[in-house]
Amino acid sequence: MSMNKKLIALICMVLVVAMALTACGGNNAANNEPAKDSNAGATEPKKEEPAPAVVEGPKYNFRLAETHPADYPTTKADVKFAELVKEKSAGRITIEVFPSAQLGEEKAAIEQVQLGAIEFTRISSGPLGEFNKDFGVFSLPYIFDNDEHVWNFLKGDAATKLLDSLETSRLKGLTYYSSGSRSFYSTKPLTSIEDLKGLKIRVIQNKLNIDIMDALGASATPMAYGEVYSALQTGVIDAAENNYPSYYSSKHYEVAKHYIQDSHQRVPEVLMMSKAAWDKLSPEDQAIIKEAAVESTDYQRAEWAAYEKVSEDAVRAAGATITQVADVKPWQDAVKPVIDANTVEFKEVLDAISAAR
Ligand code: GTR
């Protein structure tokens, strides 16, 4: 190789190395530019850099209504969401979380959020069914096999469409959170489906819940969550139903110590905003709220998984008698009329739920 050729080869090598270094440095924190195609040719997906905080814009001080106490997984996630919003808006948007139903029980909270008097709430899809018919689907019994099935569905298009449909009810759905599965508990011994017959069972206010209790031979008593403890204690009701975390944190296990795990419903939690308040925000601020909500989801799911275990252990240790339903088929058969009566109404979503199995 002549001297000239060697020189040209050397220059080419230097250029190639320089170009490679420039490409690597194209997504660093210093330039704050998100990578255009960060996954191209990469074996491992690269983490997106956080978008810079949106400093310019109006200041807001919002409120968020939460039914559960401060140490409950949904409340912790609400706080996480508020922190993320504050960070992303450089402190312009603050959200104060009011736990323990301080701003009202769930039904009242939804109404306030519809009006824009409260800007945010974290709510169960159970009561939402009364405000938005499509959400009733989550109250149908035994439609999900397990938590994985629930999340396969929640991560798909049909669940996003459902969340978006809340706009027709003056609500802006932001994200779903975990809520495990609901099972029955009673002040009276409860070890089989037969034991439910004739019981007065508190339900979340929702027509489908009443139909389910009828199908099981029980009688449904719709009631706000905050009233259940004393209603069980005084015998106004015999039973209620919920997941382990609520059974534990509400202390219902103290007064109704017979729990039968049949997992009849898996009713996701929803974080949502008032549509009226949402519409007043700039597109940049809307993006902040949406991103923060989505980012708080994994945190909530992790908190949920841990607390579900803690609460089951705690109620067992406190002397609750827990019966695991070995064969759920008789239970499914008993409530089949409720499913049959609603298959047409919820067909599209039910198909998506089956496909997510
Ligand atoms: C809990 C849910 C609450 C509330 C409660 C109830 O599982 O997290 O939002 O709906 O159930 O039974 O009222």
mmCIF file of C-alpha atoms and ligand atoms in Angstrom:
data_model
loop_
_atom_site.group_PDB
_atom_site.id
_atom_site.type_symbol
_atom_site.label_atom_id
_atom_site.label_comp_id
_atom_site.label_asym_id
_atom_site.label_seq_id
_atom_site.Cartn_x
_atom_site.Cartn_y
_atom_site.Cartn_z
ATOM 1 C CA MET A 1 0.000 0.000 0.000
ATOM 2 C CA SER A 2 1.408 3.422 -0.991
ATOM 3 C CA MET A 3 1.841 6.181 1.569
ATOM 4 C CA ASN A 4 -1.177 8.055 0.057
ATOM 5 C CA LYS A 5 -3.473 5.040 0.254
ATOM 6 C CA LYS A 6 -2.423 4.449 3.890
ATOM 7 C CA LEU A 7 -3.239 8.081 4.678
ATOM 8 C CA ILE A 8 -6.683 7.859 3.030
ATOM 9 C CA ALA A 9 -7.415 4.594 4.927
ATOM 10 C CA LEU A 10 -6.416 6.268 8.202
ATOM 11 C CA ILE A 11 -8.616 9.326 7.544
ATOM 12 C CA CYS A 12 -11.564 7.001 6.737
ATOM 13 C CA MET A 13 -11.082 5.109 10.043
ATOM 14 C CA VAL A 14 -10.982 8.349 12.020
ATOM 15 C CA LEU A 15 -14.196 9.512 10.310
ATOM 16 C CA VAL A 16 -15.993 6.231 11.026
ATOM 17 C CA VAL A 17 -15.018 6.356 14.726
ATOM 18 C CA ALA A 18 -16.058 10.021 14.968
ATOM 19 C CA MET A 19 -19.473 9.274 13.386
ATOM 20 C CA ALA A 20 -20.037 6.361 15.755
ATOM 21 C CA LEU A 21 -19.227 8.506 18.783
ATOM 22 C CA THR A 22 -21.592 11.246 17.594
ATOM 23 C CA ALA A 23 -24.410 8.690 17.197
ATOM 24 C CA CYS A 24 -23.868 7.380 20.738
ATOM 25 C CA GLY A 25 -23.897 10.848 22.200
ATOM 26 C CA GLY A 26 -27.110 11.832 20.410
ATOM 27 C CA ASN A 27 -29.387 10.909 23.298
ATOM 28 C CA ASN A 28 -27.661 12.220 26.355
ATOM 29 C CA ALA A 29 -29.103 14.303 29.108
ATOM 30 C CA ALA A 30 -27.078 17.325 28.074
ATOM 31 C CA ASN A 31 -28.988 17.977 24.861
ATOM 32 C CA ASN A 32 -32.294 16.744 26.293
ATOM 33 C CA GLU A 33 -33.438 15.582 22.874
ATOM 34 C CA PRO A 34 -35.366 12.314 22.874
ATOM 35 C CA ALA A 35 -33.763 9.766 20.557
ATOM 36 C CA LYS A 36 -35.519 9.586 17.189
ATOM 37 C CA ASP A 37 -35.113 5.854 16.796
ATOM 38 C CA SER A 38 -33.530 4.665 19.968
ATOM 39 C CA ASN A 39 -34.242 0.981 19.347
ATOM 40 C CA ALA A 40 -32.826 0.766 15.824
ATOM 41 C CA GLY A 41 -30.368 -2.089 15.653
ATOM 42 C CA ALA A 42 -30.163 -2.331 19.446
ATOM 43 C CA THR A 43 -30.481 -5.663 21.187
ATOM 44 C CA GLU A 44 -31.784 -4.071 24.415
ATOM 45 C CA PRO A 45 -34.427 -1.302 24.395
ATOM 46 C CA LYS A 46 -32.933 1.989 25.567
ATOM 47 C CA LYS A 47 -34.673 3.916 28.324
ATOM 48 C CA GLU A 48 -36.342 7.114 27.116
ATOM 49 C CA GLU A 49 -34.868 10.207 28.690
ATOM 50 C CA PRO A 50 -37.479 12.063 30.773
ATOM 51 C CA ALA A 51 -38.889 15.055 28.938
ATOM 52 C CA PRO A 52 -37.789 18.383 30.397
ATOM 53 C CA ALA A 53 -40.185 19.979 32.880
ATOM 54 C CA VAL A 54 -42.674 22.423 31.332
ATOM 55 C CA VAL A 55 -41.732 25.548 33.260
ATOM 56 C CA GLU A 56 -43.924 28.091 31.465
ATOM 57 C CA GLY A 57 -47.673 28.096 32.055
ATOM 58 C CA PRO A 58 -50.379 28.804 34.635
ATOM 59 C CA LYS A 59 -50.214 27.589 38.223
ATOM 60 C CA TYR A 60 -52.817 25.127 39.513
ATOM 61 C CA ASN A 61 -53.634 23.686 42.896
ATOM 62 C CA PHE A 62 -55.866 20.636 42.433
ATOM 63 C CA ARG A 63 -57.555 18.166 44.815
ATOM 64 C CA LEU A 64 -57.799 14.392 44.549
ATOM 65 C CA ALA A 65 -60.464 12.388 46.397
ATOM 66 C CA GLU A 66 -59.479 8.933 47.659
ATOM 67 C CA THR A 67 -61.565 6.535 49.753
ATOM 68 C CA HIS A 68 -58.688 4.576 51.269
ATOM 69 C CA PRO A 69 -56.330 5.581 54.089
ATOM 70 C CA ALA A 70 -52.864 7.026 53.482
ATOM 71 C CA ASP A 71 -50.963 3.706 53.651
ATOM 72 C CA TYR A 72 -53.170 1.922 51.083
ATOM 73 C CA PRO A 73 -51.611 1.107 47.674
ATOM 74 C CA THR A 74 -54.007 3.302 45.669
ATOM 75 C CA THR A 75 -53.429 6.276 47.977
ATOM 76 C CA LYS A 76 -49.670 5.828 47.733
ATOM 77 C CA ALA A 77 -50.006 5.768 43.950
ATOM 78 C CA ASP A 78 -52.152 8.939 44.019
ATOM 79 C CA VAL A 79 -49.322 10.630 45.921
ATOM 80 C CA LYS A 80 -46.760 9.291 43.455
ATOM 81 C CA PHE A 81 -48.893 10.636 40.610
ATOM 82 C CA ALA A 82 -49.039 14.060 42.297
ATOM 83 C CA GLU A 83 -45.254 14.064 42.773
ATOM 84 C CA LEU A 84 -44.687 13.235 39.108
ATOM 85 C CA VAL A 85 -47.039 15.999 38.003
ATOM 86 C CA LYS A 86 -45.245 18.478 40.240
ATOM 87 C CA GLU A 87 -41.876 17.419 38.869
ATOM 88 C CA LYS A 88 -42.937 17.526 35.220
ATOM 89 C CA SER A 89 -44.517 20.965 35.629
ATOM 90 C CA ALA A 90 -41.545 22.417 37.544
ATOM 91 C CA GLY A 91 -43.793 22.886 40.585
ATOM 92 C CA ARG A 92 -46.571 24.745 38.729
ATOM 93 C CA ILE A 93 -49.204 22.015 39.159
ATOM 94 C CA THR A 94 -49.755 20.671 42.653
ATOM 95 C CA ILE A 95 -52.323 18.024 43.571
ATOM 96 C CA GLU A 96 -53.318 17.513 47.171
ATOM 97 C CA VAL A 97 -54.485 13.974 47.947
ATOM 98 C CA PHE A 98 -57.356 13.713 50.447
ATOM 99 C CA PRO A 99 -57.456 10.110 51.767
ATOM 100 C CA SER A 100 -60.076 8.279 53.880
ATOM 101 C CA ALA A 101 -63.105 9.682 51.999
ATOM 102 C CA GLN A 102 -62.505 13.152 53.482
ATOM 103 C CA LEU A 103 -64.039 14.652 50.338
ATOM 104 C CA GLY A 104 -66.969 12.225 50.356
ATOM 105 C CA GLU A 105 -67.786 8.597 49.613
ATOM 106 C CA GLU A 106 -67.162 7.324 46.084
ATOM 107 C CA LYS A 107 -70.535 8.080 44.519
ATOM 108 C CA ALA A 108 -70.481 11.656 45.831
ATOM 109 C CA ALA A 109 -66.841 12.037 44.753
ATOM 110 C CA ILE A 110 -67.697 11.026 41.183
ATOM 111 C CA GLU A 111 -70.538 13.565 41.100
ATOM 112 C CA GLN A 112 -68.207 16.308 42.379
ATOM 113 C CA VAL A 113 -65.619 15.422 39.770
ATOM 114 C CA GLN A 114 -68.256 15.527 37.034
ATOM 115 C CA LEU A 115 -69.101 19.044 38.151
ATOM 116 C CA GLY A 116 -65.452 20.085 38.381
ATOM 117 C CA ALA A 117 -65.757 20.902 42.090
ATOM 118 C CA ILE A 118 -63.067 18.266 42.744
ATOM 119 C CA GLU A 119 -60.532 17.841 39.943
ATOM 120 C CA PHE A 120 -59.371 14.233 40.483
ATOM 121 C CA THR A 121 -60.478 11.002 42.063
ATOM 122 C CA ARG A 122 -59.277 7.442 42.251
ATOM 123 C CA ILE A 123 -62.346 5.283 42.061
ATOM 124 C CA SER A 124 -63.319 1.628 41.647
ATOM 125 C CA SER A 125 -64.914 0.671 38.316
ATOM 126 C CA GLY A 126 -67.746 -0.782 40.435
ATOM 127 C CA PRO A 127 -69.592 2.486 41.180
ATOM 128 C CA LEU A 128 -68.518 3.893 37.806
ATOM 129 C CA GLY A 129 -70.923 1.486 36.123
ATOM 130 C CA GLU A 130 -73.789 3.645 37.337
ATOM 131 C CA PHE A 131 -72.307 6.712 35.621
ATOM 132 C CA ASN A 132 -71.065 5.091 32.448
ATOM 133 C CA LYS A 133 -72.893 1.972 31.274
ATOM 134 C CA ASP A 134 -69.869 0.509 29.502
ATOM 135 C CA PHE A 135 -67.985 0.265 32.792
ATOM 136 C CA GLY A 136 -70.598 -2.153 34.082
ATOM 137 C CA VAL A 137 -68.731 -4.906 32.273
ATOM 138 C CA PHE A 138 -66.178 -5.132 35.103
ATOM 139 C CA SER A 139 -68.916 -6.040 37.560
ATOM 140 C CA LEU A 140 -69.844 -9.175 35.622
ATOM 141 C CA PRO A 141 -68.789 -12.210 37.669
ATOM 142 C CA TYR A 142 -65.933 -14.583 36.833
ATOM 143 C CA ILE A 143 -65.045 -12.979 33.507
ATOM 144 C CA PHE A 144 -61.323 -12.901 34.310
ATOM 145 C CA ASP A 145 -59.223 -15.951 35.249
ATOM 146 C CA ASN A 146 -56.525 -14.153 37.219
ATOM 147 C CA ASP A 147 -54.616 -10.911 37.571
ATOM 148 C CA GLU A 148 -52.465 -11.608 34.534
ATOM 149 C CA HIS A 149 -55.591 -11.964 32.444
ATOM 150 C CA VAL A 150 -56.904 -8.648 33.816
ATOM 151 C CA TRP A 151 -53.703 -6.816 32.873
ATOM 152 C CA ASN A 152 -53.480 -8.408 29.433
ATOM 153 C CA PHE A 153 -56.869 -6.866 28.850
ATOM 154 C CA LEU A 154 -56.160 -3.529 30.563
ATOM 155 C CA LYS A 155 -53.074 -3.000 28.420
ATOM 156 C CA GLY A 156 -55.029 -3.501 25.187
ATOM 157 C CA ASP A 157 -57.005 -1.209 22.891
ATOM 158 C CA ALA A 158 -60.467 -2.191 24.149
ATOM 159 C CA ALA A 159 -59.587 -1.098 27.701
ATOM 160 C CA THR A 160 -58.153 2.194 26.423
ATOM 161 C CA LYS A 161 -61.334 2.764 24.446
ATOM 162 C CA LEU A 162 -63.341 2.119 27.586
ATOM 163 C CA LEU A 163 -61.258 4.629 29.538
ATOM 164 C CA ASP A 164 -61.762 7.185 26.751
ATOM 165 C CA SER A 165 -65.518 6.561 26.787
ATOM 166 C CA LEU A 166 -65.631 8.228 30.220
ATOM 167 C CA GLU A 167 -65.534 11.569 28.380
ATOM 168 C CA THR A 168 -69.196 11.059 27.538
ATOM 169 C CA SER A 169 -69.807 11.042 31.310
ATOM 170 C CA ARG A 170 -67.897 14.310 31.862
ATOM 171 C CA LEU A 171 -64.897 12.392 33.182
ATOM 172 C CA LYS A 172 -61.393 11.973 31.822
ATOM 173 C CA GLY A 173 -60.021 8.474 32.473
ATOM 174 C CA LEU A 174 -56.244 8.573 33.018
ATOM 175 C CA THR A 175 -55.115 5.070 33.945
ATOM 176 C CA TYR A 176 -56.120 1.783 35.554
ATOM 177 C CA TYR A 177 -54.743 0.464 38.846
ATOM 178 C CA SER A 178 -54.797 -3.063 40.339
ATOM 179 C CA SER A 179 -57.452 -4.208 42.751
ATOM 180 C CA GLY A 180 -57.031 -7.987 42.922
ATOM 181 C CA SER A 181 -60.232 -9.990 43.262
ATOM 182 C CA ARG A 182 -63.320 -9.646 45.415
ATOM 183 C CA SER A 183 -64.649 -12.446 47.607
ATOM 184 C CA PHE A 184 -67.350 -12.780 50.261
ATOM 185 C CA TYR A 185 -67.008 -12.402 54.023
ATOM 186 C CA SER A 186 -69.599 -12.727 56.716
ATOM 187 C CA THR A 187 -70.331 -12.511 60.422
ATOM 188 C CA LYS A 188 -71.748 -16.046 60.030
ATOM 189 C CA PRO A 189 -69.804 -19.193 59.066
ATOM 190 C CA LEU A 190 -69.131 -19.188 55.344
ATOM 191 C CA THR A 191 -67.598 -22.287 53.838
ATOM 192 C CA SER A 192 -69.754 -23.040 50.794
ATOM 193 C CA ILE A 193 -72.007 -21.367 48.253
ATOM 194 C CA GLU A 194 -74.997 -22.714 50.212
ATOM 195 C CA ASP A 195 -74.045 -20.518 53.172
ATOM 196 C CA LEU A 196 -74.758 -17.362 51.139
ATOM 197 C CA LYS A 197 -78.457 -18.180 50.863
ATOM 198 C CA GLY A 198 -80.598 -15.692 52.736
ATOM 199 C CA LEU A 199 -77.688 -13.445 53.774
ATOM 200 C CA LYS A 200 -78.005 -9.680 53.595
ATOM 201 C CA ILE A 201 -74.898 -8.732 51.662
ATOM 202 C CA ARG A 202 -73.604 -5.203 51.250
ATOM 203 C CA VAL A 203 -72.778 -4.382 47.637
ATOM 204 C CA ILE A 204 -71.370 -1.427 45.753
ATOM 205 C CA GLN A 205 -74.343 0.487 44.382
ATOM 206 C CA ASN A 206 -74.722 -1.015 40.923
ATOM 207 C CA LYS A 207 -77.602 -2.904 39.284
ATOM 208 C CA LEU A 208 -75.436 -5.854 38.272
ATOM 209 C CA ASN A 209 -74.367 -6.458 41.867
ATOM 210 C CA ILE A 210 -78.005 -6.722 42.882
ATOM 211 C CA ASP A 211 -78.642 -9.271 40.108
ATOM 212 C CA ILE A 212 -75.613 -11.315 41.203
ATOM 213 C CA MET A 213 -76.819 -11.494 44.820
ATOM 214 C CA ASP A 214 -80.295 -12.492 43.650
ATOM 215 C CA ALA A 215 -78.792 -15.285 41.563
ATOM 216 C CA LEU A 216 -76.919 -16.533 44.645
ATOM 217 C CA GLY A 217 -80.071 -16.536 46.745
ATOM 218 C CA ALA A 218 -78.823 -13.650 48.919
ATOM 219 C CA SER A 219 -80.264 -10.206 49.321
ATOM 220 C CA ALA A 220 -78.241 -7.201 48.167
ATOM 221 C CA THR A 221 -77.930 -4.099 50.318
ATOM 222 C CA PRO A 222 -76.265 -1.217 48.418
ATOM 223 C CA MET A 223 -74.310 0.938 50.861
ATOM 224 C CA ALA A 224 -71.350 3.329 50.945
ATOM 225 C CA TYR A 225 -68.029 1.727 51.863
ATOM 226 C CA GLY A 226 -67.565 3.857 54.967
ATOM 227 C CA GLU A 227 -70.791 2.541 56.514
ATOM 228 C CA VAL A 228 -70.023 -1.158 56.172
ATOM 229 C CA TYR A 229 -68.082 -1.658 59.414
ATOM 230 C CA SER A 230 -70.857 -0.493 61.694
ATOM 231 C CA ALA A 231 -73.534 -2.156 59.556
ATOM 232 C CA LEU A 232 -71.755 -5.492 60.042
ATOM 233 C CA GLN A 233 -71.251 -4.791 63.712
ATOM 234 C CA THR A 234 -74.888 -3.937 64.393
ATOM 235 C CA GLY A 235 -76.306 -6.709 62.196
ATOM 236 C CA VAL A 236 -77.873 -4.378 59.613
ATOM 237 C CA ILE A 237 -76.062 -6.614 57.134
ATOM 238 C CA ASP A 238 -74.614 -10.125 57.511
ATOM 239 C CA ALA A 239 -71.928 -9.958 54.905
ATOM 240 C CA ALA A 240 -69.982 -7.942 52.372
ATOM 241 C CA GLU A 241 -67.391 -8.688 49.719
ATOM 242 C CA ASN A 242 -64.026 -7.231 48.838
ATOM 243 C CA ASN A 243 -60.354 -7.944 48.179
ATOM 244 C CA TYR A 244 -57.890 -8.749 51.009
ATOM 245 C CA PRO A 245 -56.413 -5.234 51.160
ATOM 246 C CA SER A 246 -59.826 -3.613 51.725
ATOM 247 C CA TYR A 247 -61.008 -6.393 54.060
ATOM 248 C CA TYR A 248 -57.908 -5.717 56.134
ATOM 249 C CA SER A 249 -57.493 -1.926 55.987
ATOM 250 C CA SER A 250 -61.204 -1.285 56.698
ATOM 251 C CA LYS A 251 -60.943 -3.672 59.682
ATOM 252 C CA HIS A 252 -64.047 -5.506 58.463
ATOM 253 C CA TYR A 253 -62.248 -8.739 59.422
ATOM 254 C CA GLU A 254 -62.696 -7.774 63.070
ATOM 255 C CA VAL A 255 -66.476 -8.004 62.814
ATOM 256 C CA ALA A 256 -66.919 -10.448 59.908
ATOM 257 C CA LYS A 257 -64.265 -13.080 60.316
ATOM 258 C CA HIS A 258 -65.451 -15.715 57.848
ATOM 259 C CA TYR A 259 -63.949 -15.157 54.401
ATOM 260 C CA ILE A 260 -64.531 -17.425 51.421
ATOM 261 C CA GLN A 261 -62.235 -16.839 48.508
ATOM 262 C CA ASP A 262 -64.287 -17.301 45.348
ATOM 263 C CA SER A 263 -62.822 -14.280 43.464
ATOM 264 C CA HIS A 264 -66.137 -13.454 41.790
ATOM 265 C CA GLN A 265 -65.120 -10.027 40.529
ATOM 266 C CA ARG A 266 -61.923 -8.351 39.417
ATOM 267 C CA VAL A 267 -62.889 -4.708 39.289
ATOM 268 C CA PRO A 268 -59.973 -2.441 38.332
ATOM 269 C CA GLU A 269 -59.405 0.896 39.990
ATOM 270 C CA VAL A 270 -59.452 4.012 37.806
ATOM 271 C CA LEU A 271 -57.582 7.288 38.223
ATOM 272 C CA MET A 272 -59.560 10.040 36.596
ATOM 273 C CA MET A 273 -59.962 13.781 36.205
ATOM 274 C CA SER A 274 -62.882 16.094 35.775
ATOM 275 C CA LYS A 275 -63.461 16.606 32.037
ATOM 276 C CA ALA A 276 -64.294 20.254 32.730
ATOM 277 C CA ALA A 277 -60.926 20.790 34.466
ATOM 278 C CA TRP A 278 -59.086 18.787 31.796
ATOM 279 C CA ASP A 279 -60.532 20.931 28.991
ATOM 280 C CA LYS A 280 -59.114 24.080 30.584
ATOM 281 C CA LEU A 281 -55.546 22.753 30.459
ATOM 282 C CA SER A 282 -53.056 23.456 27.665
ATOM 283 C CA PRO A 283 -52.081 20.428 25.544
ATOM 284 C CA GLU A 284 -48.666 20.492 27.294
ATOM 285 C CA ASP A 285 -50.257 20.299 30.728
ATOM 286 C CA GLN A 286 -52.675 17.598 29.584
ATOM 287 C CA ALA A 287 -49.658 15.583 28.419
ATOM 288 C CA ILE A 288 -48.013 16.032 31.848
ATOM 289 C CA ILE A 289 -51.113 14.725 33.639
ATOM 290 C CA LYS A 290 -51.537 11.761 31.319
ATOM 291 C CA GLU A 291 -47.854 10.784 31.420
ATOM 292 C CA ALA A 292 -47.683 11.038 35.204
ATOM 293 C CA ALA A 293 -50.795 8.856 35.551
ATOM 294 C CA VAL A 294 -49.409 6.191 33.238
ATOM 295 C CA GLU A 295 -46.031 6.310 35.007
ATOM 296 C CA SER A 296 -47.657 5.841 38.421
ATOM 297 C CA THR A 297 -49.276 2.575 37.286
ATOM 298 C CA ASP A 298 -46.302 0.224 37.690
ATOM 299 C CA TYR A 299 -45.637 1.719 41.104
ATOM 300 C CA GLN A 300 -49.232 1.041 42.157
ATOM 301 C CA ARG A 301 -49.080 -2.526 40.856
ATOM 302 C CA ALA A 302 -45.931 -3.260 42.839
ATOM 303 C CA GLU A 303 -47.382 -1.692 45.987
ATOM 304 C CA TRP A 304 -50.565 -3.664 45.435
ATOM 305 C CA ALA A 305 -48.820 -7.018 45.089
ATOM 306 C CA ALA A 306 -46.903 -6.446 48.317
ATOM 307 C CA TYR A 307 -49.920 -5.235 50.308
ATOM 308 C CA GLU A 308 -52.153 -8.044 49.067
ATOM 309 C CA LYS A 309 -49.770 -10.511 50.696
ATOM 310 C CA VAL A 310 -49.362 -8.447 53.877
ATOM 311 C CA SER A 311 -53.119 -8.102 54.301
ATOM 312 C CA GLU A 312 -53.893 -11.774 53.713
ATOM 313 C CA ASP A 313 -51.243 -12.756 56.274
ATOM 314 C CA ALA A 314 -52.535 -10.161 58.731
ATOM 315 C CA VAL A 315 -56.183 -11.257 58.608
ATOM 316 C CA ARG A 316 -55.150 -14.902 59.015
ATOM 317 C CA ALA A 317 -52.959 -13.981 61.976
ATOM 318 C CA ALA A 318 -55.880 -12.055 63.479
ATOM 319 C CA GLY A 319 -58.008 -15.201 63.412
ATOM 320 C CA ALA A 320 -60.103 -14.853 60.274
ATOM 321 C CA THR A 321 -61.217 -18.235 58.936
ATOM 322 C CA ILE A 322 -60.475 -18.441 55.252
ATOM 323 C CA THR A 323 -61.964 -21.004 52.923
ATOM 324 C CA GLN A 324 -60.485 -21.323 49.459
ATOM 325 C CA VAL A 325 -63.132 -22.362 46.911
ATOM 326 C CA ALA A 326 -61.620 -25.431 45.261
ATOM 327 C CA ASP A 327 -64.117 -25.685 42.414
ATOM 328 C CA VAL A 328 -65.595 -22.443 41.201
ATOM 329 C CA LYS A 329 -67.865 -24.133 38.629
ATOM 330 C CA PRO A 330 -71.012 -24.278 40.835
ATOM 331 C CA TRP A 331 -70.546 -20.575 41.581
ATOM 332 C CA GLN A 332 -70.193 -19.745 37.891
ATOM 333 C CA ASP A 333 -73.261 -21.838 37.106
ATOM 334 C CA ALA A 334 -75.312 -20.029 39.743
ATOM 335 C CA VAL A 335 -74.582 -16.577 38.300
ATOM 336 C CA LYS A 336 -74.757 -17.647 34.643
ATOM 337 C CA PRO A 337 -78.167 -15.974 34.185
ATOM 338 C CA VAL A 338 -76.499 -12.622 34.933
ATOM 339 C CA ILE A 339 -73.848 -13.237 32.294
ATOM 340 C CA ASP A 340 -76.443 -14.463 29.782
ATOM 341 C CA ALA A 341 -78.626 -11.420 30.322
ATOM 342 C CA ASN A 342 -75.683 -9.094 29.554
ATOM 343 C CA THR A 343 -73.737 -10.858 26.813
ATOM 344 C CA VAL A 344 -75.280 -8.846 24.000
ATOM 345 C CA GLU A 345 -74.921 -5.491 25.755
ATOM 346 C CA PHE A 346 -71.200 -5.977 26.504
ATOM 347 C CA LYS A 347 -70.356 -8.197 23.544
ATOM 348 C CA GLU A 348 -67.477 -6.180 22.100
ATOM 349 C CA VAL A 349 -65.640 -5.821 25.408
ATOM 350 C CA LEU A 350 -66.396 -9.395 26.495
ATOM 351 C CA ASP A 351 -64.859 -10.631 23.230
ATOM 352 C CA ALA A 352 -61.748 -8.541 23.930
ATOM 353 C CA ILE A 353 -61.611 -9.966 27.471
ATOM 354 C CA SER A 354 -61.793 -13.527 26.094
ATOM 355 C CA ALA A 355 -59.108 -12.719 23.537
ATOM 356 C CA ALA A 356 -56.838 -11.424 26.344
ATOM 357 C CA ARG A 357 -56.965 -14.821 28.092
HETATM 358 C C1 GTR B 1 -62.492 -1.320 47.265
HETATM 359 C C2 GTR B 1 -62.192 -0.192 46.302
HETATM 360 C C3 GTR B 1 -62.812 1.066 46.807
HETATM 361 C C4 GTR B 1 -64.300 0.876 47.087
HETATM 362 C C5 GTR B 1 -64.545 -0.333 47.930
HETATM 363 C C6 GTR B 1 -66.033 -0.645 48.104
HETATM 364 O O1 GTR B 1 -61.935 -2.530 46.785
HETATM 365 O O2 GTR B 1 -60.798 0.002 46.217
HETATM 366 O O3 GTR B 1 -62.569 2.077 45.866
HETATM 367 O O4 GTR B 1 -65.012 0.790 45.874
HETATM 368 O O5 GTR B 1 -63.892 -1.462 47.393
HETATM 369 O O6 GTR B 1 -66.360 -1.812 48.189
HETATM 370 O O7 GTR B 1 -66.829 0.288 48.173
#
